[in-house]
PDB file of C-alpha atoms in Angstrom:
ATOM      1  CA  UNK A 191       4.264  14.157 -44.530  1.00 37.00           C
ATOM      2  CA  UNK A 192       0.799  13.367 -43.285  1.00 36.00           C
ATOM      3  CA  UNK A 193       2.164   9.779 -41.718  1.00 36.00           C
ATOM      4  CA  UNK A 194       5.026  12.158 -39.577  1.00 33.00           C
ATOM      5  CA  UNK A 195       2.297  14.631 -38.245  1.00 34.00           C
ATOM      6  CA  UNK A 196      -0.050  11.859 -37.006  1.00 34.00           C
ATOM      7  CA  UNK A 197       2.990  10.214 -35.275  1.00 34.00           C
ATOM      8  CA  UNK A 198       4.090  13.340 -33.816  1.00 37.00           C
ATOM      9  CA  UNK A 199       0.535  13.859 -33.308  1.00 36.00           C
ATOM     10  CA  UNK A 200      -0.150  10.393 -31.372  1.00 34.00           C
ATOM     11  CA  UNK A 201       3.487  10.854 -29.413  1.00 41.00           C
ATOM     12  CA  UNK A 202       2.124  13.742 -28.599  1.00 37.00           C
ATOM     13  CA  UNK A 203      -1.025  12.599 -26.610  1.00 35.00           C
ATOM     14  CA  UNK A 204       0.401   9.790 -25.592  1.00 34.00           C
ATOM     15  CA  UNK A 205       3.005  12.867 -23.092  1.00 36.00           C
ATOM     16  CA  UNK A 206      -0.104  14.295 -22.438  1.00 37.00           C
ATOM     17  CA  UNK A 207      -2.076  10.504 -21.425  1.00 38.00           C
ATOM     18  CA  UNK A 208       0.454   9.578 -18.760  1.00 39.00           C
ATOM     19  CA  UNK A 209       1.064  13.284 -17.298  1.00 42.00           C
ATOM     20  CA  UNK A 210       0.727  13.277 -14.102  1.00 52.00           C
ATOM     21  CA  UNK A 211      -2.849  14.681 -13.085  1.00 82.00           C
ATOM     22  CA  UNK A 212      -4.998  15.822  -9.897  1.00 90.00           C
ATOM     23  CA  UNK A 213      -6.522  12.979  -8.270  1.00 94.00           C
ATOM     24  CA  UNK A 214      -8.227  14.292  -4.865  1.00 94.00           C
ATOM     25  CA  UNK A 215      -8.721  10.954  -3.559  1.00 97.00           C
ATOM     26  CA  UNK A 216      -4.841  10.772  -2.556  1.00 97.00           C
ATOM     27  CA  UNK A 217      -4.866   9.899   1.674  1.00 98.00           C
ATOM     28  CA  UNK A 218      -4.089  13.184   3.941  1.00 97.00           C
ATOM     29  CA  UNK A 219      -1.091  11.644   5.661  1.00 98.00           C
ATOM     30  CA  UNK A 220       0.689  12.860   8.370  1.00 98.00           C
ATOM     31  CA  UNK A 221       3.933  13.232   9.725  1.00 98.00           C
ATOM     32  CA  UNK A 222       5.288  15.040  12.569  1.00 98.00           C
ATOM     33  CA  UNK A 223       7.956  17.350  10.792  1.00 97.00           C
ATOM     34  CA  UNK A 224       9.071  18.982  14.588  1.00 97.00           C
ATOM     35  CA  UNK A 225      10.050  15.443  15.640  1.00 97.00           C
ATOM     36  CA  UNK A 226      11.582  13.946  12.853  1.00 98.00           C
ATOM     37  CA  UNK A 227      13.729  17.098  12.833  1.00 97.00           C
ATOM     38  CA  UNK A 228      15.034  16.535  15.501  1.00 96.00           C
ATOM     39  CA  UNK A 229      15.771  12.993  15.224  1.00 95.00           C
ATOM     40  CA  UNK A 230      15.798  11.817  11.306  1.00 97.00           C
ATOM     41  CA  UNK A 231      14.977   8.600  10.744  1.00 98.00           C
ATOM     42  CA  UNK A 232      17.511   6.644   8.726  1.00 97.00           C
ATOM     43  CA  UNK A 233      17.775   3.436   9.770  1.00 98.00           C
ATOM     44  CA  UNK A 234      15.210   1.056  10.251  1.00 98.00           C
ATOM     45  CA  UNK A 235      13.755  -1.926  10.228  1.00 98.00           C
ATOM     46  CA  UNK A 236      10.614  -3.434   7.970  1.00 98.00           C
ATOM     47  CA  UNK A 237       8.371  -5.376   9.941  1.00 98.00           C
ATOM     48  CA  UNK A 238       6.427  -8.673   8.857  1.00 97.00           C
ATOM     49  CA  UNK A 239       3.442  -8.004  10.425  1.00 97.00           C
ATOM     50  CA  UNK A 240       0.628  -5.384  10.333  1.00 97.00           C
ATOM     51  CA  UNK A 241      -0.183  -2.253  12.842  1.00 96.00           C
ATOM     52  CA  UNK A 242      -3.858  -3.751  12.497  1.00 94.00           C
ATOM     53  CA  UNK A 243      -5.788  -6.155  12.034  1.00 93.00           C
ATOM     54  CA  UNK A 244      -4.516  -9.103   9.704  1.00 96.00           C
ATOM     55  CA  UNK A 245      -5.021  -8.686   5.789  1.00 97.00           C
ATOM     56  CA  UNK A 246      -6.634 -11.223   3.476  1.00 95.00           C
ATOM     57  CA  UNK A 247      -5.094 -14.344   2.655  1.00 94.00           C
ATOM     58  CA  UNK A 248      -5.112 -13.620  -1.060  1.00 96.00           C
ATOM     59  CA  UNK A 249      -2.966 -10.002  -0.108  1.00 97.00           C
ATOM     60  CA  UNK A 250      -0.806 -11.899   2.405  1.00 97.00           C
ATOM     61  CA  UNK A 251       0.510 -13.656  -0.419  1.00 96.00           C
ATOM     62  CA  UNK A 252       2.042 -10.809  -1.898  1.00 98.00           C
ATOM     63  CA  UNK A 253       3.410  -8.514   1.288  1.00 98.00           C
ATOM     64  CA  UNK A 254       6.823 -10.399   1.562  1.00 97.00           C
ATOM     65  CA  UNK A 255       7.757  -9.777  -2.234  1.00 98.00           C
ATOM     66  CA  UNK A 256       6.335  -5.661  -2.053  1.00 98.00           C
ATOM     67  CA  UNK A 257       8.106  -5.633   1.554  1.00 98.00           C
ATOM     68  CA  UNK A 258      11.156  -6.015  -0.577  1.00 98.00           C
ATOM     69  CA  UNK A 259      10.318  -3.180  -3.292  1.00 98.00           C
ATOM     70  CA  UNK A 260       9.834  -0.950  -0.397  1.00 98.00           C
ATOM     71  CA  UNK A 261      13.267  -1.748   0.921  1.00 98.00           C
ATOM     72  CA  UNK A 262      14.437  -1.488  -2.533  1.00 98.00           C
ATOM     73  CA  UNK A 263      12.765   2.328  -2.175  1.00 98.00           C
ATOM     74  CA  UNK A 264      13.969   3.165   0.506  1.00 98.00           C
ATOM     75  CA  UNK A 265      17.681   2.419   0.541  1.00 98.00           C
ATOM     76  CA  UNK A 266      17.294   4.226  -3.272  1.00 98.00           C
ATOM     77  CA  UNK A 267      16.550   7.047  -1.697  1.00 98.00           C
ATOM     78  CA  UNK A 268      18.918   7.342   1.300  1.00 98.00           C
ATOM     79  CA  UNK A 269      17.178   5.518   4.220  1.00 98.00           C
ATOM     80  CA  UNK A 270      18.826   2.189   5.339  1.00 98.00           C
ATOM     81  CA  UNK A 271      16.404  -1.474   6.372  1.00 98.00           C
ATOM     82  CA  UNK A 272      18.542  -3.768   7.918  1.00 96.00           C
ATOM     83  CA  UNK A 273      17.508  -7.151   7.625  1.00 95.00           C
ATOM     84  CA  UNK A 274      14.255  -8.048   8.218  1.00 94.00           C
ATOM     85  CA  UNK A 275      15.307 -11.170  10.012  1.00 95.00           C
ATOM     86  CA  UNK A 276      16.028  -9.088  12.849  1.00 94.00           C
ATOM     87  CA  UNK A 277      12.717  -7.679  13.853  1.00 96.00           C
ATOM     88  CA  UNK A 278      11.306 -11.569  12.318  1.00 97.00           C
ATOM     89  CA  UNK A 279      13.372 -13.093  15.332  1.00 96.00           C
ATOM     90  CA  UNK A 280      12.386 -10.788  18.296  1.00 96.00           C
ATOM     91  CA  UNK A 281       7.933 -10.926  16.901  1.00 97.00           C
ATOM     92  CA  UNK A 282       9.249 -14.959  17.352  1.00 96.00           C
ATOM     93  CA  UNK A 283      10.229 -14.234  20.533  1.00 96.00           C
ATOM     94  CA  UNK A 284       7.765 -11.979  22.169  1.00 96.00           C
ATOM     95  CA  UNK A 285       4.625 -13.509  21.132  1.00 94.00           C
ATOM     96  CA  UNK A 286       6.131 -17.039  23.002  1.00 94.00           C
ATOM     97  CA  UNK A 287       6.057 -15.162  25.690  1.00 94.00           C
ATOM     98  CA  UNK A 288       2.920 -12.576  25.201  1.00 92.00           C
ATOM     99  CA  UNK A 289       1.251 -14.846  23.024  1.00 89.00           C
ATOM    100  CA  UNK A 290      -0.988 -14.559  19.879  1.00 88.00           C
ATOM    101  CA  UNK A 291      -1.641 -10.972  19.163  1.00 92.00           C
ATOM    102  CA  UNK A 292      -3.862 -11.267  16.238  1.00 93.00           C
ATOM    103  CA  UNK A 293      -6.928 -13.406  16.604  1.00 91.00           C
ATOM    104  CA  UNK A 294      -7.034 -16.640  13.279  1.00 84.00           C
ATOM    105  CA  UNK A 295     -10.613 -16.972  12.592  1.00 86.00           C
ATOM    106  CA  UNK A 296     -10.881 -13.265  12.797  1.00 91.00           C
ATOM    107  CA  UNK A 297      -7.937 -11.350  12.291  1.00 92.00           C
ATOM    108  CA  UNK A 298      -8.519  -8.578  15.054  1.00 95.00           C
ATOM    109  CA  UNK A 299      -5.813  -7.242  17.195  1.00 94.00           C
ATOM    110  CA  UNK A 300      -5.556  -8.165  20.865  1.00 93.00           C
ATOM    111  CA  UNK A 301      -4.041  -4.699  21.281  1.00 94.00           C
ATOM    112  CA  UNK A 302      -3.189  -4.780  24.806  1.00 94.00           C
ATOM    113  CA  UNK A 303      -1.013  -7.853  23.884  1.00 94.00           C
ATOM    114  CA  UNK A 304       0.514  -6.269  20.568  1.00 96.00           C
ATOM    115  CA  UNK A 305       1.606  -3.330  22.113  1.00 96.00           C
ATOM    116  CA  UNK A 306       3.428  -5.759  25.044  1.00 96.00           C
ATOM    117  CA  UNK A 307       5.245  -7.513  22.204  1.00 97.00           C
ATOM    118  CA  UNK A 308       6.330  -4.405  20.492  1.00 97.00           C
ATOM    119  CA  UNK A 309       7.839  -3.097  23.361  1.00 97.00           C
ATOM    120  CA  UNK A 310       9.701  -5.803  24.159  1.00 97.00           C
ATOM    121  CA  UNK A 311      10.838  -6.150  20.368  1.00 97.00           C
ATOM    122  CA  UNK A 312      11.693  -2.496  20.455  1.00 97.00           C
ATOM    123  CA  UNK A 313      14.231  -2.756  23.380  1.00 97.00           C
ATOM    124  CA  UNK A 314      15.547  -6.182  21.501  1.00 96.00           C
ATOM    125  CA  UNK A 315      16.434  -4.624  18.679  1.00 95.00           C
ATOM    126  CA  UNK A 316      18.323  -0.802  20.730  1.00 93.00           C
ATOM    127  CA  UNK A 317      20.480  -3.514  22.680  1.00 93.00           C
ATOM    128  CA  UNK A 318      21.292  -4.878  19.167  1.00 87.00           C
ATOM    129  CA  UNK A 319      21.284  -2.499  16.338  1.00 85.00           C
ATOM    130  CA  UNK A 320      21.386   1.292  16.128  1.00 90.00           C
ATOM    131  CA  UNK A 321      17.874   1.878  14.404  1.00 95.00           C
ATOM    132  CA  UNK A 322      15.861   5.051  14.191  1.00 97.00           C
ATOM    133  CA  UNK A 323      12.709   3.154  13.310  1.00 97.00           C
ATOM    134  CA  UNK A 324      10.036   0.432  12.615  1.00 98.00           C
ATOM    135  CA  UNK A 325       8.276   0.856   8.986  1.00 98.00           C
ATOM    136  CA  UNK A 326       4.974  -0.901   9.247  1.00 98.00           C
ATOM    137  CA  UNK A 327       3.106  -2.149   5.201  1.00 98.00           C
ATOM    138  CA  UNK A 328      -0.213  -3.742   5.864  1.00 98.00           C
ATOM    139  CA  UNK A 329      -1.904  -4.170   2.928  1.00 98.00           C
ATOM    140  CA  UNK A 330      -5.690  -3.873   2.972  1.00 98.00           C
ATOM    141  CA  UNK A 331      -8.761  -3.704   1.460  1.00 98.00           C
ATOM    142  CA  UNK A 332     -12.071  -1.595   0.949  1.00 97.00           C
ATOM    143  CA  UNK A 333     -14.558  -0.148  -1.980  1.00 97.00           C
ATOM    144  CA  UNK A 334     -14.794   2.081  -4.274  1.00 97.00           C
ATOM    145  CA  UNK A 335     -16.710   2.017  -7.839  1.00 96.00           C
ATOM    146  CA  UNK A 336     -16.071   3.219 -11.346  1.00 95.00           C
ATOM    147  CA  UNK A 337     -17.143   6.228 -12.551  1.00 92.00           C
ATOM    148  CA  UNK A 338     -19.736   6.746 -14.933  1.00 85.00           C
ATOM    149  CA  UNK A 339     -19.852   8.193 -18.368  1.00 81.00           C
ATOM    150  CA  UNK A 340     -17.679   6.636 -21.287  1.00 82.00           C
ATOM    151  CA  UNK A 341     -14.455   5.187 -19.919  1.00 87.00           C
ATOM    152  CA  UNK A 342     -14.966   3.784 -16.148  1.00 92.00           C
ATOM    153  CA  UNK A 343     -11.922   4.918 -13.790  1.00 95.00           C
ATOM    154  CA  UNK A 344     -12.072   3.493 -10.052  1.00 96.00           C
ATOM    155  CA  UNK A 345     -10.171   6.626  -8.307  1.00 97.00           C
ATOM    156  CA  UNK A 346      -8.713   5.432  -4.528  1.00 98.00           C
ATOM    157  CA  UNK A 347      -5.754   6.847  -2.234  1.00 98.00           C
ATOM    158  CA  UNK A 348      -4.468   8.467  -5.637  1.00 97.00           C
ATOM    159  CA  UNK A 349      -4.348   5.873  -8.107  1.00 98.00           C
ATOM    160  CA  UNK A 350      -7.015   5.413 -11.107  1.00 97.00           C
ATOM    161  CA  UNK A 351      -7.018   2.052 -12.289  1.00 97.00           C
ATOM    162  CA  UNK A 352      -8.976   0.985 -15.602  1.00 94.00           C
ATOM    163  CA  UNK A 353     -11.499  -2.201 -15.462  1.00 93.00           C
ATOM    164  CA  UNK A 354     -10.324  -5.386 -16.226  1.00 93.00           C
ATOM    165  CA  UNK A 355     -12.340  -8.599 -17.608  1.00 92.00           C
ATOM    166  CA  UNK A 356     -12.174 -12.209 -16.453  1.00 91.00           C
ATOM    167  CA  UNK A 357     -13.512 -15.172 -18.704  1.00 85.00           C
ATOM    168  CA  UNK A 358     -14.233 -15.939 -22.158  1.00 80.00           C
ATOM    169  CA  UNK A 359     -15.760 -13.054 -22.901  1.00 71.00           C
ATOM    170  CA  UNK A 360     -14.217  -9.663 -24.557  1.00 71.00           C
ATOM    171  CA  UNK A 361     -17.178  -7.101 -23.535  1.00 76.00           C
ATOM    172  CA  UNK A 362     -19.157  -5.556 -20.861  1.00 82.00           C
ATOM    173  CA  UNK A 363     -22.866  -5.245 -21.801  1.00 78.00           C
ATOM    174  CA  UNK A 364     -24.917  -2.264 -22.255  1.00 78.00           C
ATOM    175  CA  UNK A 365     -26.925  -2.757 -19.250  1.00 80.00           C
ATOM    176  CA  UNK A 366     -23.509  -3.485 -16.700  1.00 86.00           C
ATOM    177  CA  UNK A 367     -24.006  -1.868 -13.041  1.00 89.00           C
ATOM    178  CA  UNK A 368     -20.496   0.642 -12.645  1.00 92.00           C
ATOM    179  CA  UNK A 369     -22.333   1.890  -9.616  1.00 91.00           C
ATOM    180  CA  UNK A 370     -22.161  -1.693  -8.133  1.00 93.00           C
ATOM    181  CA  UNK A 371     -19.301  -1.687  -4.984  1.00 96.00           C
ATOM    182  CA  UNK A 372     -15.808  -2.902  -6.137  1.00 97.00           C
ATOM    183  CA  UNK A 373     -13.132  -4.488  -3.819  1.00 98.00           C
ATOM    184  CA  UNK A 374      -9.696  -2.736  -4.253  1.00 98.00           C
ATOM    185  CA  UNK A 375      -6.435  -3.121  -2.242  1.00 98.00           C
ATOM    186  CA  UNK A 376      -4.057   0.190  -0.533  1.00 98.00           C
ATOM    187  CA  UNK A 377      -0.869   0.177   0.682  1.00 98.00           C
ATOM    188  CA  UNK A 378      -0.856   1.360   4.295  1.00 98.00           C
ATOM    189  CA  UNK A 379       2.294   3.029   5.544  1.00 98.00           C
ATOM    190  CA  UNK A 380       2.960   3.753   9.181  1.00 98.00           C
ATOM    191  CA  UNK A 381       6.295   4.708  10.706  1.00 98.00           C
ATOM    192  CA  UNK A 382       7.034   4.767  14.601  1.00 98.00           C
ATOM    193  CA  UNK A 383      10.552   6.155  16.111  1.00 98.00           C
ATOM    194  CA  UNK A 384      11.910   3.898  18.791  1.00 97.00           C
ATOM    195  CA  UNK A 385      10.045   5.190  21.721  1.00 97.00           C
ATOM    196  CA  UNK A 386       7.003   4.005  19.969  1.00 97.00           C
ATOM    197  CA  UNK A 387       6.050   7.266  18.179  1.00 98.00           C
ATOM    198  CA  UNK A 388       4.535   7.337  15.138  1.00 98.00           C
ATOM    199  CA  UNK A 389       6.244  10.013  12.963  1.00 98.00           C
ATOM    200  CA  UNK A 390       4.438   9.019   9.595  1.00 98.00           C
ATOM    201  CA  UNK A 391       1.374   6.955   8.070  1.00 98.00           C
ATOM    202  CA  UNK A 392      -0.466   7.197   4.531  1.00 98.00           C
ATOM    203  CA  UNK A 393      -1.819   5.389   2.079  1.00 98.00           C
ATOM    204  CA  UNK A 394      -1.132   4.725  -1.076  1.00 98.00           C
ATOM    205  CA  UNK A 395      -3.537   2.719  -3.864  1.00 98.00           C
ATOM    206  CA  UNK A 396      -2.455  -0.045  -5.567  1.00 98.00           C
ATOM    207  CA  UNK A 397      -5.071  -2.334  -7.965  1.00 98.00           C
ATOM    208  CA  UNK A 398      -8.023  -3.935  -8.002  1.00 98.00           C
ATOM    209  CA  UNK A 399      -8.844  -7.236  -6.424  1.00 98.00           C
ATOM    210  CA  UNK A 400     -11.947  -8.064  -8.601  1.00 97.00           C
ATOM    211  CA  UNK A 401     -12.717  -7.964 -12.315  1.00 95.00           C
ATOM    212  CA  UNK A 402     -15.887  -7.934 -14.307  1.00 93.00           C
ATOM    213  CA  UNK A 403     -17.532 -11.586 -15.026  1.00 91.00           C
ATOM    214  CA  UNK A 404     -17.478 -11.680 -18.279  1.00 87.00           C
ATOM    215  CA  UNK A 405     -19.721 -14.894 -18.033  1.00 82.00           C
ATOM    216  CA  UNK A 406     -22.305 -13.577 -16.395  1.00 73.00           C
ATOM    217  CA  UNK A 407     -25.307 -12.224 -18.419  1.00 68.00           C
ATOM    218  CA  UNK A 408     -26.072  -9.655 -15.461  1.00 70.00           C
ATOM    219  CA  UNK A 409     -22.975  -8.295 -14.737  1.00 78.00           C
ATOM    220  CA  UNK A 410     -20.935  -9.071 -11.897  1.00 89.00           C
ATOM    221  CA  UNK A 411     -17.304  -9.112  -9.889  1.00 93.00           C
ATOM    222  CA  UNK A 412     -15.607 -11.652  -8.892  1.00 94.00           C
ATOM    223  CA  UNK A 413     -11.871 -12.126  -7.745  1.00 95.00           C
ATOM    224  CA  UNK A 414      -9.079 -11.209 -10.145  1.00 95.00           C
ATOM    225  CA  UNK A 415      -7.207 -14.717 -10.832  1.00 93.00           C
ATOM    226  CA  UNK A 416      -3.692 -12.725 -10.368  1.00 93.00           C
ATOM    227  CA  UNK A 417      -3.751  -9.713  -7.399  1.00 95.00           C
ATOM    228  CA  UNK A 418      -1.619  -7.434  -7.677  1.00 97.00           C
ATOM    229  CA  UNK A 419       0.680  -8.852 -10.795  1.00 96.00           C
ATOM    230  CA  UNK A 420       1.475  -4.992 -12.141  1.00 97.00           C
ATOM    231  CA  UNK A 421       5.013  -4.250 -10.479  1.00 97.00           C
ATOM    232  CA  UNK A 422       4.198  -0.984 -11.686  1.00 98.00           C
ATOM    233  CA  UNK A 423       0.884  -0.106  -9.757  1.00 98.00           C
ATOM    234  CA  UNK A 424       2.791  -1.808  -6.984  1.00 98.00           C
ATOM    235  CA  UNK A 425       5.485   1.222  -7.174  1.00 98.00           C
ATOM    236  CA  UNK A 426       2.991   4.173  -7.783  1.00 98.00           C
ATOM    237  CA  UNK A 427       1.099   3.020  -4.559  1.00 98.00           C
ATOM    238  CA  UNK A 428       4.505   2.711  -2.722  1.00 98.00           C
ATOM    239  CA  UNK A 429       5.391   6.620  -3.772  1.00 98.00           C
ATOM    240  CA  UNK A 430       2.299   7.665  -2.554  1.00 98.00           C
ATOM    241  CA  UNK A 431       2.136   5.616   0.312  1.00 98.00           C
ATOM    242  CA  UNK A 432       5.467   7.375   1.527  1.00 98.00           C
ATOM    243  CA  UNK A 433       4.522  10.792   0.528  1.00 98.00           C
ATOM    244  CA  UNK A 434       5.629  13.455   1.649  1.00 98.00           C
ATOM    245  CA  UNK A 435       8.463  11.278   4.071  1.00 98.00           C
ATOM    246  CA  UNK A 436       9.728  10.102   0.696  1.00 98.00           C
ATOM    247  CA  UNK A 437       8.869  13.029  -1.300  1.00 97.00           C
ATOM    248  CA  UNK A 438       7.063  12.099  -4.723  1.00 97.00           C
ATOM    249  CA  UNK A 439       7.485  13.170  -8.190  1.00 94.00           C
ATOM    250  CA  UNK A 440       4.592  14.413  -9.660  1.00 92.00           C
ATOM    251  CA  UNK A 441       2.875  13.740  -6.658  1.00 96.00           C
ATOM    252  CA  UNK A 442      -1.012  14.210  -7.583  1.00 96.00           C
ATOM    253  CA  UNK A 443      -2.654  15.370  -5.043  1.00 89.00           C
ATOM    254  CA  UNK A 444      -1.481  19.026  -5.428  1.00 79.00           C
ATOM    255  CA  UNK A 445      -3.965  21.217  -8.159  1.00 76.00           C
ATOM    256  CA  UNK A 446      -2.500  21.907 -11.758  1.00 65.00           C
ATOM    257  CA  UNK A 447      -1.915  25.605 -11.566  1.00 58.00           C
TER     258      UNK A 447
END
């Protein structure tokens, strides 16, 4: 009987720990509900280029995989996604006409060239496809920090993540500085209609890109060997980034009543 009670209690605790909780770090999304009501977005293409500066190189390695996950998520929610190669072909042609829109040294975008290239691509797509919008999925990085106290969590853009250790050790020194800056990755989604008006934008947190170096006696962060390896974390970030364009179940942006 005691064993059964303990098992039931553990199950209850696990259920409570997995239940959604309010997270005040959710991004304040912007959505043009009036415009979307007049012209719904039901068929899109996912851009392989960022709407803003280039992502860090170690994030670029994951762009294609995450775009495929975005495509799967949108189609599961009734939004058709045309093949990305259609956009890629037209973009390559536009770049030949207007020049490289990103500075390869700094990653900064040339706004004028980018705008001209995008208009060109939009016109070409409109001639070939019945399409309602273009989805941009930028992988961005920022800094946050772990919370103080007995348990340490990093919270940003709606997600909560635990520390990751990297190295031969299995612990953290008692005087580790939890307030030092920690690099984290997020998915920034922007949706434009075919008049190139932005109808939606939001950001969902993904995962940390740094781990605690257990070889360091003073305590420091190093870049993780395996970045964005958790599909579960990525799926959570995608759901956050598209809410409420695609409503997320158990969205953490509302305080519990």
